[in-house]
Coordinates of C-alpha atoms in Angstrom, one line a residue:
Chain A
M1 CA -9.0 -64.4 -7.7
A2 CA -12.2 -63.7 -9.6
I3 CA -14.6 -60.9 -9.0
T4 CA -18.3 -61.0 -9.5
V5 CA -19.9 -57.6 -10.2
V6 CA -23.5 -56.8 -10.3
G7 CA -24.6 -53.5 -11.8
S8 CA -25.9 -51.7 -14.9
V9 CA -25.0 -52.1 -18.5
A10 CA -26.4 -49.2 -20.3
F11 CA -26.4 -46.8 -23.2
D12 CA -25.2 -43.3 -22.3
S13 CA -25.7 -40.0 -24.2
I14 CA -23.2 -37.6 -22.9
E15 CA -22.5 -33.9 -23.4
T16 CA -19.3 -32.3 -21.9
P17 CA -17.4 -29.1 -22.7
A18 CA -15.2 -31.3 -25.0
G19 CA -18.1 -32.6 -27.1
K20 CA -21.0 -34.9 -27.4
R21 CA -21.7 -38.7 -27.8
D22 CA -24.9 -40.5 -28.4
R23 CA -25.8 -43.9 -27.0
C24 CA -22.3 -45.2 -26.2
L25 CA -21.9 -48.3 -24.2
G26 CA -21.7 -47.5 -20.5
G27 CA -23.2 -48.4 -17.1
A28 CA -21.4 -49.0 -13.8
A29 CA -20.9 -52.7 -14.4
T30 CA -19.3 -52.0 -17.8
Y31 CA -16.8 -49.5 -16.5
F32 CA -16.1 -51.5 -13.4
S33 CA -15.4 -54.8 -15.3
L34 CA -13.3 -53.2 -18.0
S35 CA -11.2 -51.5 -15.4
A36 CA -10.9 -54.6 -13.1
S37 CA -10.1 -56.8 -16.1
F38 CA -6.6 -55.4 -16.2
F39 CA -5.9 -57.0 -12.8
T40 CA -8.0 -60.2 -12.5
D41 CA -10.9 -62.3 -13.9
V42 CA -14.2 -60.5 -13.9
R43 CA -17.7 -62.0 -14.1
V44 CA -20.7 -59.7 -14.7
I45 CA -24.3 -59.9 -13.5
A46 CA -26.6 -57.5 -15.4
V47 CA -29.6 -57.3 -17.7
V48 CA -29.7 -56.0 -21.3
G49 CA -32.3 -55.6 -24.0
E50 CA -32.3 -56.4 -27.7
D51 CA -30.3 -53.3 -28.5
F52 CA -27.3 -55.0 -26.9
G53 CA -25.7 -56.6 -29.9
A54 CA -22.6 -58.2 -31.2
Q55 CA -20.7 -54.9 -31.1
E56 CA -21.4 -54.5 -27.4
Q57 CA -20.7 -58.1 -26.6
A58 CA -17.3 -57.7 -28.3
V59 CA -16.3 -55.0 -25.8
F60 CA -16.5 -57.5 -23.0
D61 CA -15.0 -60.4 -25.0
A62 CA -12.0 -58.3 -25.9
R63 CA -11.1 -58.0 -22.2
S64 CA -12.1 -61.7 -21.5
I65 CA -14.8 -60.7 -19.2
N66 CA -17.3 -63.4 -18.3
T67 CA -20.8 -62.4 -19.4
A68 CA -22.7 -65.6 -18.6
G69 CA -24.5 -63.6 -16.0
I70 CA -25.7 -60.9 -18.4
E71 CA -29.4 -61.7 -19.0
R72 CA -30.8 -60.9 -22.4
T73 CA -34.4 -60.0 -22.4
K74 CA -37.1 -58.3 -24.5
G75 CA -37.0 -54.5 -24.6
K76 CA -34.2 -52.0 -24.5
C77 CA -31.2 -51.4 -22.3
F78 CA -31.1 -49.0 -19.5
A79 CA -30.4 -45.6 -21.1
W80 CA -29.1 -42.4 -19.5
E81 CA -28.6 -38.9 -20.9
G82 CA -26.5 -36.4 -19.0
S83 CA -24.5 -33.2 -19.3
Y84 CA -21.4 -31.9 -17.6
L85 CA -21.6 -28.5 -19.3
D86 CA -22.2 -26.6 -16.0
N87 CA -20.0 -28.7 -13.8
L88 CA -17.3 -31.3 -14.7
N89 CA -17.5 -32.7 -11.2
E90 CA -21.2 -33.6 -11.2
A91 CA -23.4 -34.8 -14.0
Q92 CA -26.8 -33.2 -14.6
T93 CA -29.2 -35.9 -15.6
R94 CA -31.3 -35.0 -18.6
N95 CA -33.2 -38.3 -19.0
T96 CA -33.2 -41.8 -17.5
E97 CA -35.0 -44.8 -19.1
L98 CA -34.9 -47.8 -16.8
N99 CA -36.3 -50.1 -19.6
V100 CA -35.3 -53.7 -19.0
F101 CA -33.7 -52.6 -15.7
A102 CA -37.1 -51.9 -14.2
D103 CA -37.7 -55.7 -13.7
F104 CA -34.1 -56.7 -13.1
D105 CA -33.9 -59.8 -10.8
P106 CA -30.2 -60.7 -10.6
K107 CA -29.5 -64.4 -11.1
I108 CA -26.1 -65.7 -10.3
P109 CA -24.8 -68.4 -12.7
A110 CA -23.5 -71.5 -10.9
L111 CA -20.0 -71.0 -12.3
Y112 CA -19.8 -67.5 -10.6
R113 CA -20.5 -69.1 -7.1
D114 CA -16.8 -69.7 -6.3
S115 CA -16.0 -65.9 -6.7
K116 CA -14.2 -64.7 -3.6
F117 CA -14.7 -61.0 -4.4
L118 CA -18.1 -59.4 -4.9
F119 CA -18.7 -55.9 -6.1
L120 CA -22.2 -54.4 -5.7
A121 CA -22.2 -51.4 -8.1
N122 CA -24.6 -48.6 -7.7
I123 CA -28.1 -50.1 -8.2
D124 CA -31.2 -50.4 -6.0
P125 CA -30.0 -51.6 -2.6
V126 CA -32.8 -54.2 -2.6
L127 CA -31.0 -55.9 -5.5
Q128 CA -27.6 -55.4 -4.0
R129 CA -28.8 -57.2 -0.9
R130 CA -30.4 -60.0 -2.9
V131 CA -27.0 -60.7 -4.6
R132 CA -25.1 -60.4 -1.4
E133 CA -27.3 -63.0 0.3
Q134 CA -26.8 -65.4 -2.6
M135 CA -23.0 -65.3 -2.2
P136 CA -22.5 -65.8 1.5
D137 CA -19.0 -67.3 1.1
V138 CA -17.1 -64.4 -0.5
K139 CA -13.9 -63.2 1.1
L140 CA -14.4 -59.4 0.4
V141 CA -17.5 -57.5 -0.5
A142 CA -17.4 -53.9 -1.7
G143 CA -20.1 -51.6 -2.9
D144 CA -21.1 -48.2 -4.2
T145 CA -24.3 -46.2 -3.9
M146 CA -25.6 -42.7 -4.8
N147 CA -27.6 -39.7 -3.4
F148 CA -30.9 -41.1 -4.7
W149 CA -30.6 -44.3 -2.6
I150 CA -29.2 -42.4 0.4
K151 CA -32.1 -39.9 0.4
D152 CA -35.1 -42.0 -0.6
H153 CA -34.2 -45.7 0.1
R154 CA -32.3 -45.3 3.4
P155 CA -33.6 -48.4 5.3
A156 CA -32.8 -50.7 2.4
L157 CA -29.4 -49.1 2.0
L158 CA -28.6 -49.5 5.7
E159 CA -29.3 -53.2 5.4
V160 CA -26.7 -53.4 2.5
L161 CA -24.1 -51.5 4.5
K162 CA -24.2 -54.1 7.3
G163 CA -22.9 -56.7 4.8
L164 CA -20.1 -54.6 3.2
D165 CA -16.4 -54.8 3.9
V166 CA -15.7 -51.7 1.8
L167 CA -18.0 -48.9 0.8
L168 CA -16.8 -46.5 -2.0
I169 CA -18.7 -43.2 -2.3
N170 CA -17.9 -39.6 -3.0
D171 CA -17.5 -36.5 -0.7
T172 CA -21.1 -35.4 -1.1
E173 CA -22.5 -38.9 -0.5
V174 CA -20.5 -39.5 2.6
R175 CA -21.7 -36.2 4.1
M176 CA -25.3 -37.0 3.1
L177 CA -25.2 -40.5 4.5
A178 CA -23.7 -39.4 7.8
G179 CA -25.5 -36.1 8.1
K180 CA -22.2 -34.4 9.0
D181 CA -20.2 -31.8 7.1
N182 CA -16.8 -32.6 8.5
L183 CA -15.2 -35.3 6.4
L184 CA -13.5 -37.1 9.2
Q185 CA -16.6 -37.1 11.4
A186 CA -18.7 -38.2 8.5
A187 CA -16.3 -41.1 7.7
R188 CA -16.3 -42.3 11.3
A189 CA -20.1 -42.2 11.4
V190 CA -20.4 -44.2 8.2
L191 CA -17.9 -46.8 9.6
T192 CA -20.4 -47.5 12.4
L193 CA -23.0 -48.5 9.9
G194 CA -21.3 -51.7 8.8
P195 CA -18.4 -51.2 6.4
K196 CA -15.0 -52.1 7.8
A197 CA -13.4 -49.7 5.4
L198 CA -14.6 -46.6 3.5
V199 CA -13.2 -45.0 0.4
V200 CA -14.2 -41.4 -0.1
K201 CA -13.6 -40.1 -3.7
H202 CA -12.7 -36.4 -4.0
G203 CA -12.8 -36.1 -7.8
E204 CA -9.8 -34.1 -9.0
Y205 CA -8.3 -34.2 -5.5
G206 CA -8.0 -38.0 -5.2
A207 CA -9.5 -40.3 -2.6
T208 CA -9.1 -41.2 1.0
L209 CA -9.3 -44.7 2.6
F210 CA -10.7 -44.8 6.1
H211 CA -10.6 -47.8 8.4
G212 CA -13.2 -49.0 11.0
A213 CA -13.0 -49.8 14.6
A214 CA -9.3 -50.9 14.6
E215 CA -8.2 -47.5 13.2
S216 CA -5.2 -47.3 15.4
Q217 CA -3.9 -50.7 14.5
R218 CA -0.7 -50.8 12.6
E219 CA 0.7 -53.2 10.1
S220 CA 2.8 -55.0 12.6
E221 CA 0.0 -55.6 15.0
P222 CA -2.5 -58.5 14.8
A223 CA -5.5 -57.5 12.6
S224 CA -9.0 -58.9 12.4
Q225 CA -10.0 -60.9 9.3
P226 CA -9.7 -60.0 6.5
K227 CA -6.4 -58.5 7.4
G228 CA -5.9 -55.0 6.0
V229 CA -9.6 -54.0 5.8
S230 CA -9.7 -52.7 9.3
A231 CA -6.0 -52.0 10.0
G232 CA -4.0 -48.8 9.6
R233 CA -4.4 -45.1 9.5
P234 CA -6.3 -43.1 6.8
F235 CA -4.5 -43.1 3.4
R236 CA -4.9 -40.6 0.6
A237 CA -4.3 -41.3 -3.0
P238 CA -3.9 -38.4 -5.4
A239 CA -5.7 -37.9 -8.7
M240 CA -3.9 -37.3 -12.0
L241 CA -3.6 -33.6 -13.0
L242 CA -5.2 -33.8 -16.4
E243 CA -4.8 -31.2 -19.1
E244 CA -8.4 -31.8 -20.1
V245 CA -11.2 -33.8 -18.5
V246 CA -13.0 -35.0 -21.6
D247 CA -15.7 -37.0 -19.9
P248 CA -15.9 -37.9 -16.2
T249 CA -18.6 -40.5 -16.8
G250 CA -17.6 -43.8 -15.2
A251 CA -14.6 -42.4 -13.4
G252 CA -15.9 -43.6 -10.0
D253 CA -16.7 -47.1 -11.4
S254 CA -13.3 -47.3 -13.0
F255 CA -11.8 -46.3 -9.7
A256 CA -13.7 -49.1 -8.0
G257 CA -12.6 -51.5 -10.7
G258 CA -8.9 -50.6 -10.3
F259 CA -9.1 -50.7 -6.5
F260 CA -11.0 -53.9 -6.2
G261 CA -9.3 -55.6 -9.2
Y262 CA -5.9 -55.0 -7.7
L263 CA -7.0 -56.3 -4.3
A264 CA -8.4 -59.4 -5.9
S265 CA -5.0 -60.0 -7.6
Q266 CA -3.1 -60.0 -4.3
P267 CA -2.2 -63.1 -2.3
E268 CA -2.9 -61.3 1.0
L269 CA -5.1 -58.3 1.9
T270 CA -2.4 -56.4 3.8
P271 CA -2.7 -52.7 4.7
G272 CA 0.0 -52.2 2.0
A273 CA -2.2 -53.9 -0.6
F274 CA -5.0 -51.6 0.3
R275 CA -2.8 -48.5 -0.2
R276 CA -1.5 -49.7 -3.5
A277 CA -5.2 -50.5 -4.5
M278 CA -6.1 -46.9 -3.7
F279 CA -3.4 -45.8 -6.2
Y280 CA -4.6 -48.2 -8.9
G281 CA -8.1 -47.0 -8.3
S282 CA -7.1 -43.5 -8.8
V283 CA -5.0 -44.4 -11.9
M284 CA -7.9 -46.1 -13.6
G285 CA -10.3 -43.3 -12.7
S286 CA -8.0 -40.8 -14.3
F287 CA -7.7 -42.8 -17.5
A288 CA -11.5 -43.1 -17.8
C289 CA -11.7 -39.2 -17.9
E290 CA -9.3 -38.9 -20.8
R291 CA -11.8 -39.9 -23.6
F292 CA -15.5 -40.2 -24.0
G293 CA -17.2 -43.2 -22.4
I294 CA -15.2 -46.4 -22.3
E295 CA -12.9 -45.4 -25.2
R296 CA -9.8 -44.9 -23.1
L297 CA -10.3 -48.1 -21.1
Q298 CA -10.7 -50.1 -24.3
K299 CA -7.3 -49.1 -25.6
L300 CA -5.4 -49.2 -22.4
T301 CA -2.4 -51.4 -21.6
R302 CA -1.2 -52.7 -18.3
Q303 CA 2.1 -51.0 -19.1
E304 CA 0.4 -47.6 -19.3
I305 CA -1.3 -48.4 -16.0
D306 CA 1.9 -49.2 -14.2
E307 CA 3.7 -46.1 -15.7
R308 CA 0.9 -43.9 -14.3
F309 CA 1.2 -45.7 -10.9
I310 CA 4.9 -44.6 -10.9
L311 CA 3.8 -41.0 -11.8
F312 CA 1.4 -41.0 -8.8
R313 CA 4.2 -42.1 -6.6
E314 CA 6.4 -39.2 -7.8
L315 CA 3.5 -36.8 -7.3
T316 CA 3.1 -37.7 -3.7
H317 CA 6.3 -39.3 -2.3
L318 CA 9.0 -37.2 -0.6
D319 CA 11.8 -39.3 -2.1
Chain B
M1 CA 19.0 -18.0 6.7
A2 CA 16.8 -15.1 7.8
I3 CA 13.5 -14.3 6.1
T4 CA 12.1 -10.8 5.8
V5 CA 8.3 -10.6 5.5
V6 CA 6.2 -7.6 4.6
G7 CA 2.4 -7.8 5.3
S8 CA -0.4 -6.9 7.6
V9 CA -0.5 -7.0 11.4
A10 CA -4.1 -6.6 12.3
F11 CA -6.9 -7.2 14.7
D12 CA -9.4 -9.8 13.6
S13 CA -13.0 -10.3 14.8
I14 CA -14.0 -13.8 13.7
E15 CA -17.1 -15.9 13.8
T16 CA -17.1 -19.6 12.9
P17 CA -19.4 -22.5 13.7
A18 CA -17.1 -23.2 16.7
G19 CA -17.6 -19.8 18.2
K20 CA -16.6 -16.1 18.2
R21 CA -13.6 -14.0 19.0
D22 CA -13.3 -10.2 19.1
R23 CA -10.2 -8.3 18.1
C24 CA -7.6 -11.0 18.3
L25 CA -4.1 -10.3 16.9
G26 CA -3.9 -11.5 13.3
G27 CA -2.8 -10.3 9.9
A28 CA -0.9 -12.2 7.2
A29 CA 2.6 -11.1 8.5
T30 CA 1.7 -12.2 12.0
Y31 CA 0.6 -15.7 11.0
F32 CA 3.5 -16.0 8.5
S33 CA 6.2 -15.0 11.0
L34 CA 4.9 -17.1 13.8
S35 CA 4.8 -20.1 11.5
A36 CA 8.2 -19.5 9.9
S37 CA 9.8 -18.8 13.3
F38 CA 9.8 -22.5 14.0
F39 CA 12.3 -23.0 11.2
T40 CA 14.4 -19.9 10.9
D41 CA 14.9 -16.2 11.9
V42 CA 12.1 -13.9 10.8
R43 CA 12.1 -10.2 10.4
V44 CA 8.8 -8.3 9.9
I45 CA 7.9 -5.2 8.0
A46 CA 4.5 -3.8 8.8
V47 CA 2.7 -0.8 10.3
V48 CA 0.6 -0.7 13.5
G49 CA -1.4 1.8 15.5
E50 CA -1.5 2.8 19.1
D51 CA -3.7 -0.1 19.9
F52 CA -0.7 -2.4 19.3
G53 CA 0.5 -2.7 22.9
A54 CA 2.9 -4.6 25.0
Q55 CA 0.7 -7.7 24.9
E56 CA 0.8 -7.8 21.1
Q57 CA 4.6 -7.1 21.1
A58 CA 5.0 -10.0 23.5
V59 CA 3.6 -12.4 20.9
F60 CA 6.4 -11.7 18.5
D61 CA 9.0 -11.5 21.3
A62 CA 8.0 -15.0 22.5
R63 CA 9.0 -16.4 19.2
S64 CA 12.2 -14.2 18.9
I65 CA 10.8 -12.5 15.8
N66 CA 12.5 -9.3 14.8
T67 CA 10.0 -6.4 14.9
A68 CA 12.4 -3.5 14.2
G69 CA 10.6 -3.1 10.9
I70 CA 7.1 -2.8 12.5
E71 CA 6.4 1.0 12.3
R72 CA 4.3 2.4 15.1
T73 CA 2.2 5.4 14.1
K74 CA -0.8 7.4 15.2
G75 CA -4.2 5.8 14.7
K76 CA -5.5 2.2 14.9
C77 CA -4.3 -1.0 13.5
F78 CA -5.8 -2.6 10.4
A79 CA -9.0 -4.3 11.5
W80 CA -10.9 -7.1 9.8
E81 CA -14.2 -8.7 10.7
G82 CA -15.3 -11.9 9.0
S83 CA -17.5 -14.9 9.3
Y84 CA -17.2 -18.6 8.3
L85 CA -20.7 -19.5 9.3
D86 CA -21.8 -20.2 5.7
N87 CA -18.6 -21.7 4.4
L88 CA -15.6 -22.9 6.3
N89 CA -13.5 -22.7 3.2
E90 CA -14.1 -19.0 2.4
A91 CA -14.4 -16.1 4.8
Q92 CA -17.3 -13.7 4.3
T93 CA -15.9 -10.3 5.1
R94 CA -18.3 -8.2 7.3
N95 CA -16.1 -5.2 7.8
T96 CA -12.6 -3.9 6.9
E97 CA -10.9 -0.9 8.4
L98 CA -7.6 0.0 6.8
N99 CA -6.7 2.5 9.5
V100 CA -2.9 3.0 9.6
F101 CA -2.6 0.6 6.7
A102 CA -4.1 3.2 4.3
D103 CA -0.8 5.2 4.3
F104 CA 1.6 2.3 4.7
D105 CA 5.0 3.0 3.1
P106 CA 7.2 0.0 3.9
K107 CA 10.6 0.9 5.2
I108 CA 13.3 -1.7 5.4
P109 CA 15.6 -1.4 8.4
A110 CA 19.3 -1.6 7.5
L111 CA 19.7 -4.7 9.6
Y112 CA 17.2 -6.5 7.4
R113 CA 19.1 -5.9 4.2
D114 CA 21.2 -9.1 4.3
S115 CA 18.1 -11.3 4.4
K116 CA 18.4 -13.9 1.6
F117 CA 14.7 -14.8 1.7
L118 CA 11.8 -12.4 1.1
F119 CA 8.1 -13.0 1.5
L120 CA 5.6 -10.6 0.1
A121 CA 2.4 -11.4 2.0
N122 CA -1.0 -10.4 0.6
I123 CA -1.0 -6.6 0.4
D124 CA -1.3 -4.0 -2.3
P125 CA 1.0 -5.1 -5.2
V126 CA 2.3 -1.6 -5.4
L127 CA 3.7 -2.0 -1.9
Q128 CA 4.9 -5.6 -2.7
R129 CA 6.9 -4.2 -5.6
R130 CA 8.4 -1.4 -3.6
V131 CA 9.8 -3.8 -1.1
R132 CA 11.0 -6.2 -3.7
E133 CA 12.9 -3.4 -5.4
Q134 CA 14.6 -2.4 -2.2
M135 CA 15.9 -5.9 -1.7
P136 CA 17.5 -6.8 -5.1
D137 CA 20.0 -9.3 -3.7
V138 CA 17.7 -11.8 -2.1
K139 CA 18.1 -15.4 -3.0
L140 CA 14.5 -16.4 -3.1
V141 CA 11.3 -14.3 -3.2
A142 CA 7.9 -15.7 -2.6
G143 CA 4.5 -14.0 -2.5
D144 CA 0.8 -14.3 -2.0
T145 CA -2.1 -12.3 -3.4
M146 CA -5.9 -12.4 -3.4
N147 CA -9.0 -12.1 -5.6
F148 CA -9.3 -8.3 -5.0
W149 CA -5.8 -7.6 -6.4
I150 CA -6.3 -10.1 -9.3
K151 CA -9.6 -8.5 -10.4
D152 CA -9.0 -4.8 -9.8
H153 CA -5.2 -4.3 -9.7
R154 CA -4.0 -6.6 -12.4
P155 CA -1.3 -4.4 -14.1
A156 CA 0.4 -3.8 -10.7
L157 CA 0.1 -7.4 -9.8
L158 CA 1.6 -8.6 -13.1
E159 CA 4.6 -6.4 -12.3
V160 CA 5.1 -8.1 -9.0
L161 CA 4.7 -11.6 -10.5
K162 CA 7.7 -10.9 -12.8
G163 CA 9.9 -10.6 -9.8
L164 CA 8.7 -13.7 -7.9
D165 CA 10.4 -17.1 -7.6
V166 CA 7.4 -18.7 -5.9
L167 CA 3.7 -17.6 -6.0
L168 CA 1.4 -19.2 -3.4
I169 CA -2.3 -18.8 -4.1
N170 CA -5.5 -20.9 -3.8
D171 CA -7.6 -22.8 -6.3
T172 CA -10.0 -20.0 -7.0
E173 CA -7.2 -17.4 -7.3
V174 CA -5.1 -19.4 -9.8
R175 CA -8.2 -20.0 -12.0
M176 CA -9.1 -16.3 -11.8
L177 CA -5.6 -15.1 -12.5
A178 CA -5.2 -17.5 -15.5
G179 CA -8.8 -17.2 -16.8
K180 CA -8.9 -21.0 -17.1
D181 CA -11.0 -23.6 -15.2
N182 CA -8.7 -26.6 -15.6
L183 CA -6.1 -26.5 -12.8
L184 CA -3.2 -27.8 -14.8
Q185 CA -3.8 -25.4 -17.7
A186 CA -4.3 -22.5 -15.2
A187 CA -1.1 -23.4 -13.4
R188 CA 0.9 -23.5 -16.7
A189 CA -0.6 -20.1 -17.7
V190 CA 0.4 -18.5 -14.4
L191 CA 3.9 -19.9 -14.7
T192 CA 4.4 -17.9 -17.9
L193 CA 3.8 -14.7 -15.9
G194 CA 7.0 -14.7 -14.0
P195 CA 7.0 -17.1 -11.0
K196 CA 9.4 -20.1 -11.4
A197 CA 7.2 -22.2 -9.2
L198 CA 3.6 -22.0 -8.1
V199 CA 2.0 -23.5 -5.0
V200 CA -1.8 -23.9 -5.3
K201 CA -3.6 -24.4 -2.0
H202 CA -6.6 -26.7 -2.1
G203 CA -7.9 -26.2 1.5
E204 CA -8.8 -29.5 3.1
Y205 CA -7.4 -31.4 0.1
G206 CA -3.8 -30.1 0.5
A207 CA -1.7 -28.2 -2.0
T208 CA 0.1 -28.7 -5.3
L209 CA 3.6 -27.5 -6.3
F210 CA 4.0 -26.7 -10.0
H211 CA 7.3 -25.9 -11.7
G212 CA 8.0 -23.5 -14.6
A213 CA 9.7 -24.0 -17.9
A214 CA 12.0 -26.8 -16.8
E215 CA 9.0 -29.0 -15.8
S216 CA 10.4 -32.2 -17.2
Q217 CA 13.7 -31.8 -15.4
R218 CA 14.6 -34.4 -12.9
E219 CA 16.7 -34.1 -9.7
S220 CA 19.6 -35.8 -11.4
E221 CA 19.7 -33.4 -14.3
P222 CA 21.3 -30.0 -14.3
A223 CA 18.9 -27.4 -13.0
S224 CA 18.8 -23.6 -13.4
Q225 CA 19.5 -21.4 -10.4
P226 CA 18.1 -21.5 -7.8
K227 CA 18.2 -25.2 -8.1
G228 CA 14.9 -26.8 -7.2
V229 CA 12.6 -23.9 -8.0
S230 CA 12.2 -24.9 -11.6
A231 CA 13.1 -28.5 -11.5
G232 CA 10.9 -31.6 -11.1
R233 CA 7.4 -32.7 -11.7
P234 CA 4.3 -31.4 -9.9
F235 CA 4.1 -32.5 -6.2
R236 CA 1.1 -32.8 -4.0
A237 CA 1.1 -32.4 -0.2
P238 CA -2.0 -33.6 1.7
A239 CA -3.8 -31.7 4.4
M240 CA -4.6 -33.0 7.8
L241 CA -8.0 -34.6 8.3
L242 CA -9.2 -32.5 11.2
E243 CA -12.0 -33.6 13.5
E244 CA -13.0 -29.9 13.7
V245 CA -11.9 -26.9 11.8
V246 CA -12.2 -24.3 14.6
D247 CA -11.0 -21.3 12.6
P248 CA -9.4 -21.3 9.1
T249 CA -8.2 -17.7 9.5
G250 CA -4.5 -17.5 8.7
A251 CA -4.2 -21.1 7.4
G252 CA -2.8 -19.9 4.1
D253 CA -0.3 -17.6 5.7
S254 CA 0.7 -20.3 8.1
F255 CA 1.2 -22.6 5.2
A256 CA 3.4 -20.0 3.5
G257 CA 5.4 -19.6 6.8
G258 CA 6.0 -23.3 7.1
F259 CA 6.9 -23.7 3.4
F260 CA 9.2 -20.7 3.2
G261 CA 10.6 -21.1 6.7
Y262 CA 11.6 -24.7 6.0
L263 CA 13.2 -23.7 2.6
A264 CA 15.2 -20.9 4.3
S265 CA 16.5 -23.4 6.9
Q266 CA 18.0 -25.7 4.2
P267 CA 21.6 -25.6 3.0
E268 CA 20.5 -26.2 -0.6
L269 CA 17.2 -25.6 -2.5
T270 CA 17.0 -29.0 -4.0
P271 CA 13.7 -30.5 -5.4
G272 CA 13.6 -32.7 -2.4
A273 CA 13.8 -29.6 -0.1
F274 CA 10.8 -28.1 -2.0
R275 CA 8.8 -31.3 -1.5
R276 CA 9.5 -31.4 2.2
A277 CA 8.7 -27.7 2.4
M278 CA 5.2 -28.5 0.9
F279 CA 4.7 -30.9 3.7
Y280 CA 5.8 -28.5 6.4
G281 CA 3.5 -25.8 4.8
S282 CA 0.6 -28.1 5.0
V283 CA 1.5 -29.1 8.6
M284 CA 1.6 -25.5 9.7
G285 CA -1.7 -24.7 7.9
S286 CA -3.4 -27.6 9.7
F287 CA -2.2 -26.5 13.1
A288 CA -3.5 -22.9 12.5
C289 CA -7.1 -24.2 12.0
E290 CA -7.2 -26.1 15.3
R291 CA -7.8 -23.1 17.5
F292 CA -9.0 -19.5 17.1
G293 CA -6.6 -17.0 15.6
I294 CA -2.9 -17.5 16.5
E295 CA -3.7 -19.5 19.6
R296 CA -2.5 -22.9 18.3
L297 CA 0.7 -21.4 16.7
Q298 CA 1.6 -19.7 20.0
K299 CA 1.6 -23.0 21.9
L300 CA 3.1 -25.2 19.3
T301 CA 6.4 -27.1 19.6
R302 CA 8.9 -28.2 17.0
Q303 CA 8.3 -31.7 18.2
E304 CA 4.6 -31.5 17.4
I305 CA 5.4 -30.2 14.0
D306 CA 7.8 -33.1 13.2
E307 CA 5.3 -35.6 14.6
R308 CA 2.6 -34.3 12.2
F309 CA 5.1 -34.4 9.3
I310 CA 5.5 -38.1 10.0
L311 CA 1.7 -38.5 10.0
F312 CA 1.5 -36.8 6.6
R313 CA 4.1 -39.2 5.3
E314 CA 2.0 -42.1 6.6
L315 CA -1.1 -40.6 5.0
T316 CA 0.4 -40.5 1.6
H317 CA 3.3 -42.9 1.2
L318 CA 2.9 -46.5 0.0
D319 CA 5.4 -47.9 2.4

């Protein structure tokens, strides 16, 4: 089933120990939709400026991503400049230009309205909520956020969390959001804020799926709707052991794309589907790190994805 | 088969966010042998002072651990004082008193000589080597070390590494030993120094088993002796998600005890045995953190261990 995603389409200037790239196409919605497009149909809501040209459009077209909801307006695209020279696990932002994003008012094309899956990428929670409210009939809503919104826009973020089925954030963010150092305690606290499930990303150590109120429920027992979201014990997916992390930009959004894309491709949202989705998320996040920007995602094949899925199974399974 | 372990038996004074304990029985050999004793027979080589009394001896006796190799001498036991108030993942040492350990010259009782498994806990590499050389006929030798020996006693440590089948160290130590930041690159570099296999402990994120030269070998292919040590792809075991880490002291030694104890209990050292050993290591490490000092290990049952093993499987396995 189709996913609608709202988020940023941007130009990134990135420096890592492996090198440097200027103004490559990026943004959370770009990474998410490229990644999810290997699993299901994807529809994007975003805003771009006049510097978004035929070359950028072609990136989405090559993966058959629906861009009817990408609004083109006067001005320049959102631009971000960051460095990973000090720490490959956390970007140091050198410069941010909101540009056309400053006045972004997400509009949902009529043909997106039947989407059953909605992903709210990391943008202003006020915008996330506006999109969520315009799509009341979706089957599953997932979202991302970041330290900036957690610290300085908490009330708006808390409103968004109430409407989420799955929240995907990283270790630092879950601890900041919960005000607790212990991961399990932090996860439980966040699950009282609305999300029925929580995915905490641990960077090179993988990611953990936590479930809400019905934590002790097992696959064989009756589960609340949608099945799977609130059923089962915590589940941990590994990350790939990479010889070189070329560029971690977009790894989290690629994880979300693999996770949510796989879920949207499944006939039923069983606990097993959620576990496999965690693996696919981690697989896509690992590919994203192998080249600068979206380079690796552009050249990826479904066969490579499934081969890495098997490697992940071998990395973690006893037999 | 029986394991001989050489290492410290000490009194620890510990402060963590959960509280404080003065002079509780600890030391790497104590944690290791208690943990391994749930899987196989354990024989300890250590030195203690006059403050090691009937109460301390009873701790070993309760788990049927052979203490014939614990030398009793004049003076006081090795004593350590540390705090985890700033960081639960790394102890801040407040005070170390070597005491009787300063002149430790490990002697191996005749009845230990038929041990097929040898564990060299974290002590001066000169002593590790001396023990290793006195037991040339062991089937499998594993060892631990720490930043102090890596930084300031490198030549002696490199000699020890040449005689090891399995080295168990943590993330920081493997990077320091290899001089490389990337985990996979660091692991590969360390595997050129002697050990046929390397276990890297990631604290709350579990641990990874790396194999030496024959990395691409699979279970079905012929493996060098001892089978399993050098065969198979990397394998990651999870850690337990604990509501509260009461005291991380000895978690690494307990991991080693579970890992090596399980291996010693197996009829054959297959790659599958190594994977299960990683799980048992992580299981034992997680129990150690649940109470101060050795308290949790003293009250543990094999049934609890196997129940947690099943939890670990559910935490990581797709089906």
